Tab-separated table of C-alpha atoms in Angstrom:
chain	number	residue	atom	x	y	z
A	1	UNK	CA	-95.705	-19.177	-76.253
A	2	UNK	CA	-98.055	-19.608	-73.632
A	3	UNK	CA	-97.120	-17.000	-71.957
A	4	UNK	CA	-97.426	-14.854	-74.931
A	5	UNK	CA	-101.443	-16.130	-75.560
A	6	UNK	CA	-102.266	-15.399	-72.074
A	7	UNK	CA	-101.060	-11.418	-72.270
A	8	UNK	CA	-103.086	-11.537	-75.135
A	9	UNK	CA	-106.122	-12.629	-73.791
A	10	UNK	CA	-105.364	-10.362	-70.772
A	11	UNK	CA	-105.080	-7.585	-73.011
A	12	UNK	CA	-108.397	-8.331	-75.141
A	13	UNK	CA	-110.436	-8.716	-71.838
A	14	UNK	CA	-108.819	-5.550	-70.027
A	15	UNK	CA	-109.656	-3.832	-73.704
A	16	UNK	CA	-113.285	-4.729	-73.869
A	17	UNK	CA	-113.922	-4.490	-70.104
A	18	UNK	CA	-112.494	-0.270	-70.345
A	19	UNK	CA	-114.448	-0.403	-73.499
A	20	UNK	CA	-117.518	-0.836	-71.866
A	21	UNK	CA	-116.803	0.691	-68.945
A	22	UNK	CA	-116.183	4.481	-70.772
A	23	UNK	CA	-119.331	4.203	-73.004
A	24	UNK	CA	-116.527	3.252	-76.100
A	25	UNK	CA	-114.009	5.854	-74.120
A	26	UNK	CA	-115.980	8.884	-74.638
A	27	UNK	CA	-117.542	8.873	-71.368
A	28	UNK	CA	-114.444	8.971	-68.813
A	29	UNK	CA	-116.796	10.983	-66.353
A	30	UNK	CA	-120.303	10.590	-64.357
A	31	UNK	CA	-121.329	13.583	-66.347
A	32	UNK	CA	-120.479	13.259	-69.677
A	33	UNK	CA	-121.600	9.533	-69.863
A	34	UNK	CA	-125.283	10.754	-68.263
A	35	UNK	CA	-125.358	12.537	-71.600
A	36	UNK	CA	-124.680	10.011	-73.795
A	37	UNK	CA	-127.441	7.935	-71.585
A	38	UNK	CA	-129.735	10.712	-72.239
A	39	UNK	CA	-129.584	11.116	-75.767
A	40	UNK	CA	-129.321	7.448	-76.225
A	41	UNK	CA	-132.420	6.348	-73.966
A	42	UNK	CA	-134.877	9.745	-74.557
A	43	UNK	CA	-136.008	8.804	-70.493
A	44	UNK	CA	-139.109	10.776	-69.768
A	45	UNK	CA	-139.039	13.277	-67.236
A	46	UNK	CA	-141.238	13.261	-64.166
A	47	UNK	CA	-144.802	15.042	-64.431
A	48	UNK	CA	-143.818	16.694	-61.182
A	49	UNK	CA	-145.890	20.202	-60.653
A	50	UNK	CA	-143.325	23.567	-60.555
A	51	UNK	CA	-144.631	26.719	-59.049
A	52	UNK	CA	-143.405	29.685	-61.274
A	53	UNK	CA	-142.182	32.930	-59.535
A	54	UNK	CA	-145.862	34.518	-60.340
A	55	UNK	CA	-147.655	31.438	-58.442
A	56	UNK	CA	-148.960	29.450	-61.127
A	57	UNK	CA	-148.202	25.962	-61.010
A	58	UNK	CA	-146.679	24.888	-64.029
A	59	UNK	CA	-146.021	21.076	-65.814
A	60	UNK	CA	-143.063	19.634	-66.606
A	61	UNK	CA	-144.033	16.423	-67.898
A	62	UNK	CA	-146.031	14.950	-71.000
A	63	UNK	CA	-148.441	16.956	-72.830
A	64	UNK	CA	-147.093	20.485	-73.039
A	65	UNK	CA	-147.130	22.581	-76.128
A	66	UNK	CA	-144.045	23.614	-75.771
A	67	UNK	CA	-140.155	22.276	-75.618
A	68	UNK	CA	-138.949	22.905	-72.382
A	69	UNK	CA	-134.803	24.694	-71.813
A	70	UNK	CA	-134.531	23.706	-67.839
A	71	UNK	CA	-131.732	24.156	-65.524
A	72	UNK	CA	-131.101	23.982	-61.776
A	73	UNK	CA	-130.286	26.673	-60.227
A	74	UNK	CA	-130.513	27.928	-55.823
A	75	UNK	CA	-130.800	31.585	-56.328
A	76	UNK	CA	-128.477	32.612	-53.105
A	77	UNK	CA	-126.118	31.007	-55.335
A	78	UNK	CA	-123.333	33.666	-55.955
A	79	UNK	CA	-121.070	31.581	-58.736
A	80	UNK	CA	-122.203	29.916	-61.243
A	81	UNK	CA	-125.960	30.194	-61.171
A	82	UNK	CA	-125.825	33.906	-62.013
A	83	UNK	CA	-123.419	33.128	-64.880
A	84	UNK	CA	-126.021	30.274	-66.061
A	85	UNK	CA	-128.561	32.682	-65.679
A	86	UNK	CA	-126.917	35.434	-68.182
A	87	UNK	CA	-126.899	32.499	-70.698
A	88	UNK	CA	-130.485	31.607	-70.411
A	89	UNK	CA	-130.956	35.358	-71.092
A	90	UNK	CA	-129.134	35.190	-74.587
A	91	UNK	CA	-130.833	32.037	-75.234
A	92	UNK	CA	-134.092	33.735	-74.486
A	93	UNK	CA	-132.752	36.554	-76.613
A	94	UNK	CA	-132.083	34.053	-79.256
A	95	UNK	CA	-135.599	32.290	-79.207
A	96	UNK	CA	-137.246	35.632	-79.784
A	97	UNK	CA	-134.694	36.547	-82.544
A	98	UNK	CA	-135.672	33.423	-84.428
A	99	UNK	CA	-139.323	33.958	-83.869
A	100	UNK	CA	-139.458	30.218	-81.536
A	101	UNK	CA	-141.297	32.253	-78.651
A	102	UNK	CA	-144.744	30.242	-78.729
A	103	UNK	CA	-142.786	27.109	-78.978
A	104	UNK	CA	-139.675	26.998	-76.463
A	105	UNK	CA	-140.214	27.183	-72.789
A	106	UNK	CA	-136.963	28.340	-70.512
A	107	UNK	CA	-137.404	27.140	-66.689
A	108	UNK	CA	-134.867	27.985	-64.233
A	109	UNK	CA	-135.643	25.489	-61.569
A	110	UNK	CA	-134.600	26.039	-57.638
A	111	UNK	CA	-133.561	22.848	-56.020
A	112	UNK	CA	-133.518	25.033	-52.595
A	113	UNK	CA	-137.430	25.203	-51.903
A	114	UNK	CA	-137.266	25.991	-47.721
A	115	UNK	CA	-134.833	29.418	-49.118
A	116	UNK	CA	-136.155	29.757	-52.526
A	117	UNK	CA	-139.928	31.165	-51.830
A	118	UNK	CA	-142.073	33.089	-54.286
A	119	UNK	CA	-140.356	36.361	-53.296
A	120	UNK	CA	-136.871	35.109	-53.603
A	121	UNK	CA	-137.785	33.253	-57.367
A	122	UNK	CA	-139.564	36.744	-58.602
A	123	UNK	CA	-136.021	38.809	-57.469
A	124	UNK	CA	-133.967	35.961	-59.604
A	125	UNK	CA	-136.151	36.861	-62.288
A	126	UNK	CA	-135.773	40.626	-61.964
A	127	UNK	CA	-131.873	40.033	-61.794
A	128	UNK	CA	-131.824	38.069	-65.400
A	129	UNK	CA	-134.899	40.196	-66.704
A	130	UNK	CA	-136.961	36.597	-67.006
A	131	UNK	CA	-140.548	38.124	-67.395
A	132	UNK	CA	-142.736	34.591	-67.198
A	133	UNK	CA	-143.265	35.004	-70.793
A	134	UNK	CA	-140.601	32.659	-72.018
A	135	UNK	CA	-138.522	32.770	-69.279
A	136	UNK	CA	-139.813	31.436	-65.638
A	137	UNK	CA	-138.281	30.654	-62.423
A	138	UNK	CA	-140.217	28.092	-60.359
A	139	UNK	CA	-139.337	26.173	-57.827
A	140	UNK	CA	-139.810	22.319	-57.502
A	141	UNK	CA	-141.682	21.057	-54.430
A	142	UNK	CA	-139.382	19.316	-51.655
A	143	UNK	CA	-141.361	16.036	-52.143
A	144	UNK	CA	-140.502	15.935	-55.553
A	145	UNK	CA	-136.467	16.916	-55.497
A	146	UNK	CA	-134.997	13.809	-55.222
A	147	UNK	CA	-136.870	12.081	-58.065
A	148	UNK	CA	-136.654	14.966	-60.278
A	149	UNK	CA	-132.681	14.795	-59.841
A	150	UNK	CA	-132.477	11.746	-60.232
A	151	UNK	CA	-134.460	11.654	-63.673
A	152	UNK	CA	-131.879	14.785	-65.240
A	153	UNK	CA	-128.966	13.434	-63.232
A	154	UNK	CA	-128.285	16.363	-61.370
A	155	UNK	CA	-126.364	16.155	-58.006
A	156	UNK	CA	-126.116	18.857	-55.168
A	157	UNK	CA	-123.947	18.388	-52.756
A	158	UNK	CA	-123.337	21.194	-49.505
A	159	UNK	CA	-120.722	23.194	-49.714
A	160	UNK	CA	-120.746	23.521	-45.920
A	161	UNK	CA	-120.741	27.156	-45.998
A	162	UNK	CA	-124.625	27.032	-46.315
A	163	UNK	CA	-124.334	26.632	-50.457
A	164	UNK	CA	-124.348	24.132	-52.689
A	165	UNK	CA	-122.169	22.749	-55.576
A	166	UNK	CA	-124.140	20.961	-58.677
A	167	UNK	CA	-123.559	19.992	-61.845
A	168	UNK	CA	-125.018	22.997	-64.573
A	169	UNK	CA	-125.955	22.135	-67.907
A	170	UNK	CA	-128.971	23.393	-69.782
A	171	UNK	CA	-131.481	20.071	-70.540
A	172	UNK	CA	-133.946	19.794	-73.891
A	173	UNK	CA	-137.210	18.265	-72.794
A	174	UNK	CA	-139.068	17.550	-75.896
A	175	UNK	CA	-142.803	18.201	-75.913
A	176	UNK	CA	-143.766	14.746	-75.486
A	177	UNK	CA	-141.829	14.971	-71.505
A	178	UNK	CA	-138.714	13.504	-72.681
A	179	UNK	CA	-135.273	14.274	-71.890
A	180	UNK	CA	-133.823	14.550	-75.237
A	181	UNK	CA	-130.414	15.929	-74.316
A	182	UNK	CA	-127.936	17.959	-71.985
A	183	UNK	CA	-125.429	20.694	-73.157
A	184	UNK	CA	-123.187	22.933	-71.208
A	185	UNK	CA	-124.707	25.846	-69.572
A	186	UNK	CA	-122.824	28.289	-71.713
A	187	UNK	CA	-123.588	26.219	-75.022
A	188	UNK	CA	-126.118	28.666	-76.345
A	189	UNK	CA	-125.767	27.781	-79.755
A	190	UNK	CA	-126.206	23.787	-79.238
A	191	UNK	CA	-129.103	24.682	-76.611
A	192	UNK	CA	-130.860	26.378	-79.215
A	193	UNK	CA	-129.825	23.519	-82.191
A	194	UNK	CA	-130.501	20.960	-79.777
A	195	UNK	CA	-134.685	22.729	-78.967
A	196	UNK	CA	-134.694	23.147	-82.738
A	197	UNK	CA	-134.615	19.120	-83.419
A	198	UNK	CA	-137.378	18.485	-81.247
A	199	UNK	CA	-139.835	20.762	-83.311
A	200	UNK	CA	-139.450	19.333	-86.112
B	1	UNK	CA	-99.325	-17.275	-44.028
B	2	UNK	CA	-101.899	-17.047	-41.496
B	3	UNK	CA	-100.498	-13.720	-40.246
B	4	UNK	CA	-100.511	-11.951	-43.757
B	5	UNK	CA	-104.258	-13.101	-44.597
B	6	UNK	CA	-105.127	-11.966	-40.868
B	7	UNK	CA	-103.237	-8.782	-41.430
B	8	UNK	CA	-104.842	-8.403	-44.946
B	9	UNK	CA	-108.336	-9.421	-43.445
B	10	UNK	CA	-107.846	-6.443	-40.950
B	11	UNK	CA	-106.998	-3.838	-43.536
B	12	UNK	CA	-110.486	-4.796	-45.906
B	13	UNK	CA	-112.117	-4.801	-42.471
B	14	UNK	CA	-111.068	-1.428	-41.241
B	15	UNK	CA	-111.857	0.019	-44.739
B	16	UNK	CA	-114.834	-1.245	-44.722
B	17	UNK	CA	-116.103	-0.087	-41.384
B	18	UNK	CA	-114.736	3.472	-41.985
B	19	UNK	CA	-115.940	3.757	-45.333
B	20	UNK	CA	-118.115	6.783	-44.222
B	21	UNK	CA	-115.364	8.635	-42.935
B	22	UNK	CA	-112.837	7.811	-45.523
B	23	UNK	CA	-115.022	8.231	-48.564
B	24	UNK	CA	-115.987	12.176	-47.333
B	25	UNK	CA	-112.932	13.538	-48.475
B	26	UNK	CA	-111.557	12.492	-52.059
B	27	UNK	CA	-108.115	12.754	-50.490
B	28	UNK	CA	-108.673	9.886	-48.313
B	29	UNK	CA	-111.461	7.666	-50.588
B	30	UNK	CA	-108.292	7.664	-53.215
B	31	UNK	CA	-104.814	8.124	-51.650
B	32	UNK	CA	-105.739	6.085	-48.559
B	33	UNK	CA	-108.537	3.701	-49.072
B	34	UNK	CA	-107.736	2.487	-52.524
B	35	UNK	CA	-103.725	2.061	-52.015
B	36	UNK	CA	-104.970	0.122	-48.771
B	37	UNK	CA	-107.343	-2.421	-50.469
B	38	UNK	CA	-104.352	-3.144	-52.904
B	39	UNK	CA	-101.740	-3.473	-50.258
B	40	UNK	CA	-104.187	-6.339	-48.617
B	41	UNK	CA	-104.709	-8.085	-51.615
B	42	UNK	CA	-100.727	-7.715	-52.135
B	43	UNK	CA	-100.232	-9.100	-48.570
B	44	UNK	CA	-101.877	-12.605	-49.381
B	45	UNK	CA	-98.914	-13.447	-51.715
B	46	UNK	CA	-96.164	-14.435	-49.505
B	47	UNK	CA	-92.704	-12.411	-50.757
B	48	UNK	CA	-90.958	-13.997	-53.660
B	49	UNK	CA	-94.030	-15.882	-54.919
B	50	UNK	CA	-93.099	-16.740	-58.542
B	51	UNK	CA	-95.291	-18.683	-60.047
B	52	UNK	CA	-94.210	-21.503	-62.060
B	53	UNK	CA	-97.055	-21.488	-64.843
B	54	UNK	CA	-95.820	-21.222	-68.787
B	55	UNK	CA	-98.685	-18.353	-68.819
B	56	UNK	CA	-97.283	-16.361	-66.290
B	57	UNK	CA	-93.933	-16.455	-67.429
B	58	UNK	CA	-92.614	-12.784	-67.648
B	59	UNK	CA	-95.488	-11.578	-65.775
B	60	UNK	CA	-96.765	-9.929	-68.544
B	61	UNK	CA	-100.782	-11.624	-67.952
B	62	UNK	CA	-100.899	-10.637	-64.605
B	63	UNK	CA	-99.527	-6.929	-64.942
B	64	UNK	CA	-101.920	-6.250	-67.397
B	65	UNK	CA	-104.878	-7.667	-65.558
B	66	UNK	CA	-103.866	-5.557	-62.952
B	67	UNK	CA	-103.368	-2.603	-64.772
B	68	UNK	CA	-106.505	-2.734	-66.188
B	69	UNK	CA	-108.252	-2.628	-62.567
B	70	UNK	CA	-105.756	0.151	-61.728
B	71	UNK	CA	-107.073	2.232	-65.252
B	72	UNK	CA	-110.721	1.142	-64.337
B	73	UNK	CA	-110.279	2.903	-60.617
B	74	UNK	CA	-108.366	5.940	-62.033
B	75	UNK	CA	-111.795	6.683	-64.153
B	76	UNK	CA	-113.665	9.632	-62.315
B	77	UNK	CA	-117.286	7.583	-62.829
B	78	UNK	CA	-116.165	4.261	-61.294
B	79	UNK	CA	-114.969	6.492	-57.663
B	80	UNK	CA	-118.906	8.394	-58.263
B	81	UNK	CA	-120.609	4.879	-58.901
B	82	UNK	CA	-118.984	3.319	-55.895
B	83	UNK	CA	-120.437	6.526	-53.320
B	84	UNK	CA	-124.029	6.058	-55.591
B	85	UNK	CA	-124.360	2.482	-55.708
B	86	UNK	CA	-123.934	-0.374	-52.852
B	87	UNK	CA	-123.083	-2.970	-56.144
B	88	UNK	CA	-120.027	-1.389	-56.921
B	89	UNK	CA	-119.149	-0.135	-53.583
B	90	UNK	CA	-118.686	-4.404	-52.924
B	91	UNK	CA	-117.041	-4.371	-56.498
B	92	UNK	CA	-114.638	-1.966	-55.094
B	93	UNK	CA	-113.779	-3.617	-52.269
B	94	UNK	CA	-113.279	-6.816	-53.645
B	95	UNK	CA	-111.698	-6.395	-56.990
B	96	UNK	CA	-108.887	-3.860	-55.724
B	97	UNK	CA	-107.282	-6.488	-53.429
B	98	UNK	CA	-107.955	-9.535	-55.647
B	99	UNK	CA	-107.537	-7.800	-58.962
B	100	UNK	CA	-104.906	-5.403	-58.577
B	101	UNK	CA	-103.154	-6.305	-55.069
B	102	UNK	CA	-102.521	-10.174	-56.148
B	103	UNK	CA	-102.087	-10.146	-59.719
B	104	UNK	CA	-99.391	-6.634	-59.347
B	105	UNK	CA	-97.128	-8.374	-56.501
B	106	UNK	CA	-97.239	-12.008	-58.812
B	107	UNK	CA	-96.560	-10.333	-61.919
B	108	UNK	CA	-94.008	-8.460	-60.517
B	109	UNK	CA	-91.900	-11.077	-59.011
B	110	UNK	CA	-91.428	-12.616	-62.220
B	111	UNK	CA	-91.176	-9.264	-64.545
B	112	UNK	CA	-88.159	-8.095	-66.571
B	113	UNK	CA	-86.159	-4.992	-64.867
B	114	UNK	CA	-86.946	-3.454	-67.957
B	115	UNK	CA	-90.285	-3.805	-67.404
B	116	UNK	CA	-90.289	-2.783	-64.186
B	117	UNK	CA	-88.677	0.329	-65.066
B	118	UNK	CA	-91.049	1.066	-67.747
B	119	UNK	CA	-93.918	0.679	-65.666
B	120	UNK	CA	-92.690	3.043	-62.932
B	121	UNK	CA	-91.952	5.665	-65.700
B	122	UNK	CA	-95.369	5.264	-66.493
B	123	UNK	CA	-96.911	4.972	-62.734
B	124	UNK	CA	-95.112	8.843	-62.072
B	125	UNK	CA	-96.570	10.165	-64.929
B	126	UNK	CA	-100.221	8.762	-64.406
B	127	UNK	CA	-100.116	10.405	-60.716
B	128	UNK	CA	-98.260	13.217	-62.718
B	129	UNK	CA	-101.421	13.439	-64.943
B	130	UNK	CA	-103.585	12.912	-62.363
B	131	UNK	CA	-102.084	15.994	-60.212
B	132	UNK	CA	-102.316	18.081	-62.765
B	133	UNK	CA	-105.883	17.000	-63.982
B	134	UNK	CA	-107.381	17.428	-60.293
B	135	UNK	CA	-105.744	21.206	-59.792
B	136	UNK	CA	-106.499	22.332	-62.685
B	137	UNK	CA	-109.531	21.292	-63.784
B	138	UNK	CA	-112.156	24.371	-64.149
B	139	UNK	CA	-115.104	22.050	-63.726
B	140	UNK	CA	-116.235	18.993	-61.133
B	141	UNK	CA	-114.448	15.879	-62.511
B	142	UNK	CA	-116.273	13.625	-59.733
B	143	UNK	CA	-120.080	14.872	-59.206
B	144	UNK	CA	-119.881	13.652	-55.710
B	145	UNK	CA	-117.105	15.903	-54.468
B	146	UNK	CA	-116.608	19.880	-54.091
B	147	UNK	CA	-114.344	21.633	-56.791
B	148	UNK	CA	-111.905	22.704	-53.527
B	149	UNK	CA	-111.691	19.241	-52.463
B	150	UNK	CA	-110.786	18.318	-55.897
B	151	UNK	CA	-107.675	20.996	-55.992
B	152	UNK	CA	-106.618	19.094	-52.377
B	153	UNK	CA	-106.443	15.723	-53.975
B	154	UNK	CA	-104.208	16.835	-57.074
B	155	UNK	CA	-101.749	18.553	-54.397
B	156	UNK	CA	-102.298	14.982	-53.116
B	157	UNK	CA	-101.645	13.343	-55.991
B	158	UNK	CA	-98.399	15.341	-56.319
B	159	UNK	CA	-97.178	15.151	-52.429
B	160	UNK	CA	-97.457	11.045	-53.536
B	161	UNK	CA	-95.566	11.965	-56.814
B	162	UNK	CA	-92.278	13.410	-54.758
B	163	UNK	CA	-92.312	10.448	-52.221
B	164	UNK	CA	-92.516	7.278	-54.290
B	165	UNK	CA	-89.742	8.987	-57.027
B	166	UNK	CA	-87.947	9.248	-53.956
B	167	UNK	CA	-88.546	5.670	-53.002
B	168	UNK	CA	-87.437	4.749	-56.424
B	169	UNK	CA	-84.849	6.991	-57.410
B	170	UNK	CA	-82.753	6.691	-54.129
B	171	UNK	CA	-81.594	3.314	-54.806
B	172	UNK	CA	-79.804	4.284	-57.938
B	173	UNK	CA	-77.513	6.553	-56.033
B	174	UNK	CA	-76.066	3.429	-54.014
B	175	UNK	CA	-72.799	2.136	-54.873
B	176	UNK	CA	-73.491	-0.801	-57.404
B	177	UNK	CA	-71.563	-3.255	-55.196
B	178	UNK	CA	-73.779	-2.123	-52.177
B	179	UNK	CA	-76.320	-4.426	-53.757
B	180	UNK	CA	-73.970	-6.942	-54.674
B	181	UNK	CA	-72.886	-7.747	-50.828
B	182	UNK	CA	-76.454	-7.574	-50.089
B	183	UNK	CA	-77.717	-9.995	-52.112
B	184	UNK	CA	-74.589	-12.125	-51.606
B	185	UNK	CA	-75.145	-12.175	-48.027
B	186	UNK	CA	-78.818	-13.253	-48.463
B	187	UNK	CA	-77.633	-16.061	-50.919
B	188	UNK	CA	-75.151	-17.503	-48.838
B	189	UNK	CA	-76.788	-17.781	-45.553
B	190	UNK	CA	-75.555	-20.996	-44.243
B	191	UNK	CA	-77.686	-24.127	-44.505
């Protein structure tokens, strides 16, 4: 009998502790329970300063006018940063369908600063047909990378053949500079939903 | 005694000091590191251990306990927290001897055969899930290692598959009295 009250126990406590330890078990992964952090906590993004492909330097904290679509991107990237890209392209294609223009911001940002220079930024732009208009590519100072990872819980890691492998998802920042929530980079539909909810 | 806890101190020693090498490549963080830390902690209990508590009987407390570490270490965000933070990093390295090493060789002793053979059946087809899970997986399941490295540690998963079914399906082809003699001889060593 004793024996029998002690599984149970053991079972209750192993129970709660997976419980807990999965976010209720629908986090299993780093990624997907960063998510469910971001959409529960709202963290506010760093005010770090980008510089767009046309050499202004742009905001991506607190007091912008507009909701901000970023993702990360290197643009020597030959996988799935050009594939991302294409999707930021509907989504901009989207925005202007539904008359959003004036109100959503799309910023593809380089994590790759020494490589990714003003020249580099403006040809990644050509590729995807991002004008500046809606679309910009900037890159984010090397001062400011590790902080500004950290905040959308993006990690790069070398691929040791002089790439990079990171995690690709496009993230909401709501006007006020907070990170409202993260969707799959070909989730066009719940990018655009997701933008929609913070202008209301 | 004292040689098992020195052998078992040596093992959480060495993993320790060559966590930077071991924890590079997912292969060796998880199919050499981890088993490791569990041997040690499986290496403090001396061999036939059964403990005589009315809780323990059957084994069943301790086999859970310890399959609830195992299920905690087979999630891909506890093997990402360990590499990002130093917290669970010591976590690891404690709780996978002394929370899965001690409480699988104690519960063991004292478990059912039919227990035993149920949780093999289910130990092949976790690493079968697992195999399949790491090869075929079109995304990064750990953020901290490469996609290719990934695909190496579910052909990893499966090379481990095909030697411990071995280990445990061998046996069964013996002749039955073959383990009759055996333990015969064993239990009638003379005084």
């Amino acid at each position: 009998m004793k024996a029998f009250f002690a599984s149970i126990a053991a079972a209750v406590f192993g129970a709660t502790f997976l419980w807990n330890a999965t976010d209720g078990l629908s986090a299993l992964t780093t990624e997907s329970a960063r998510r469910i952090a971001v959409v529960r906590d709202n963290p506010y993004v760093p005010d770090v300063r980008l510089e767009t492909m046309s050499g202004e330097m742009e905001r991506l904290g607190v007091d912008r006018k507009r909701t901000v679509v970023a993702e990360f991107i290197y643009t020597s990237c030959p996988t799935i940063c050009r594939t991302g890209g294409s999707y930021f392209a509907r989504l901009r294609n989207q925005i202007v369908a539904e008359g959003l223009a004036d109100q959503v911001r799309l910023i593809s940002i380089s994590f790759d600063p020494e490589t990714d220079r003003r020249a580099e930024l403006t040809q990644y732009g050509n590729i995807h047909d991002a004008d500046g208009a809606i679309w910009t590519v900037a890159r984010a100072r090397a001062t400011d990378l590790p902080r500004l990872l950290e905040a959308f819980g993006v990690v790069v890691i070398s691929d040791g053949f002089g790439g990079f492998e990171h995690n690709t998802a496009m993230h909401i920042v709501s006007p006020d500079g907070r990170l409202r929530s993260v969707v799959d980079f070909d989730d066009v539909a719940g990018a655009l939903r997701e933008a929609r909810k913070t202008l209301q | 005694m004292m040689w098992r806890v020195t052998i078992a101190a040596l093992i959480v020693f060495a993993c320790i000091a060559f966590r930077h090498v071991l924890e590079r490549d997912p292969v060796t963080h998880i199919l050499v590191q981890l088993p490791l830390l569990i041997l040690s902690g499986a290496l403090l209990v001396p061999p036939n251990t059964v403990l005589a508590y009315s809780w323990s009987k059957g084994g069943y407390a301790l086999l859970i306990i310890a399959v609830t570490g195992i299920a905690f270490w087979m999630l891909p965000r506890s093997i990402d927290s360990a590499l990002s933070s130093d917290l669970v990093e010591v976590a690891k390295f404690v709780s996978l001897p002394l929370f899965i090493g001690v409480p699988l060789k104690l519960g063991w002793a004292s478990a059912h055969p039919i227990l035993r053979g149920f949780l093999k059946a289910e130990a092949l087809s976790m690493l079968g899930v697992m195999a399949f899970l790491y090869t075929h997986a079109p995304v990064r399941i750990c953020n901290s290692y490469l996609v290719s490295d990934q695909e190496r540690l579910g052909y990893g998963f499966l090379i481990v598959i095909f030697f411990v079914s071995l280990l445990w399906v061998t046996p069964l082809f013996a002749p039955r009295n073959a383990f009759r003699n055996s333990s015969a001889r064993t239990s009638s060593v003379p005084a």
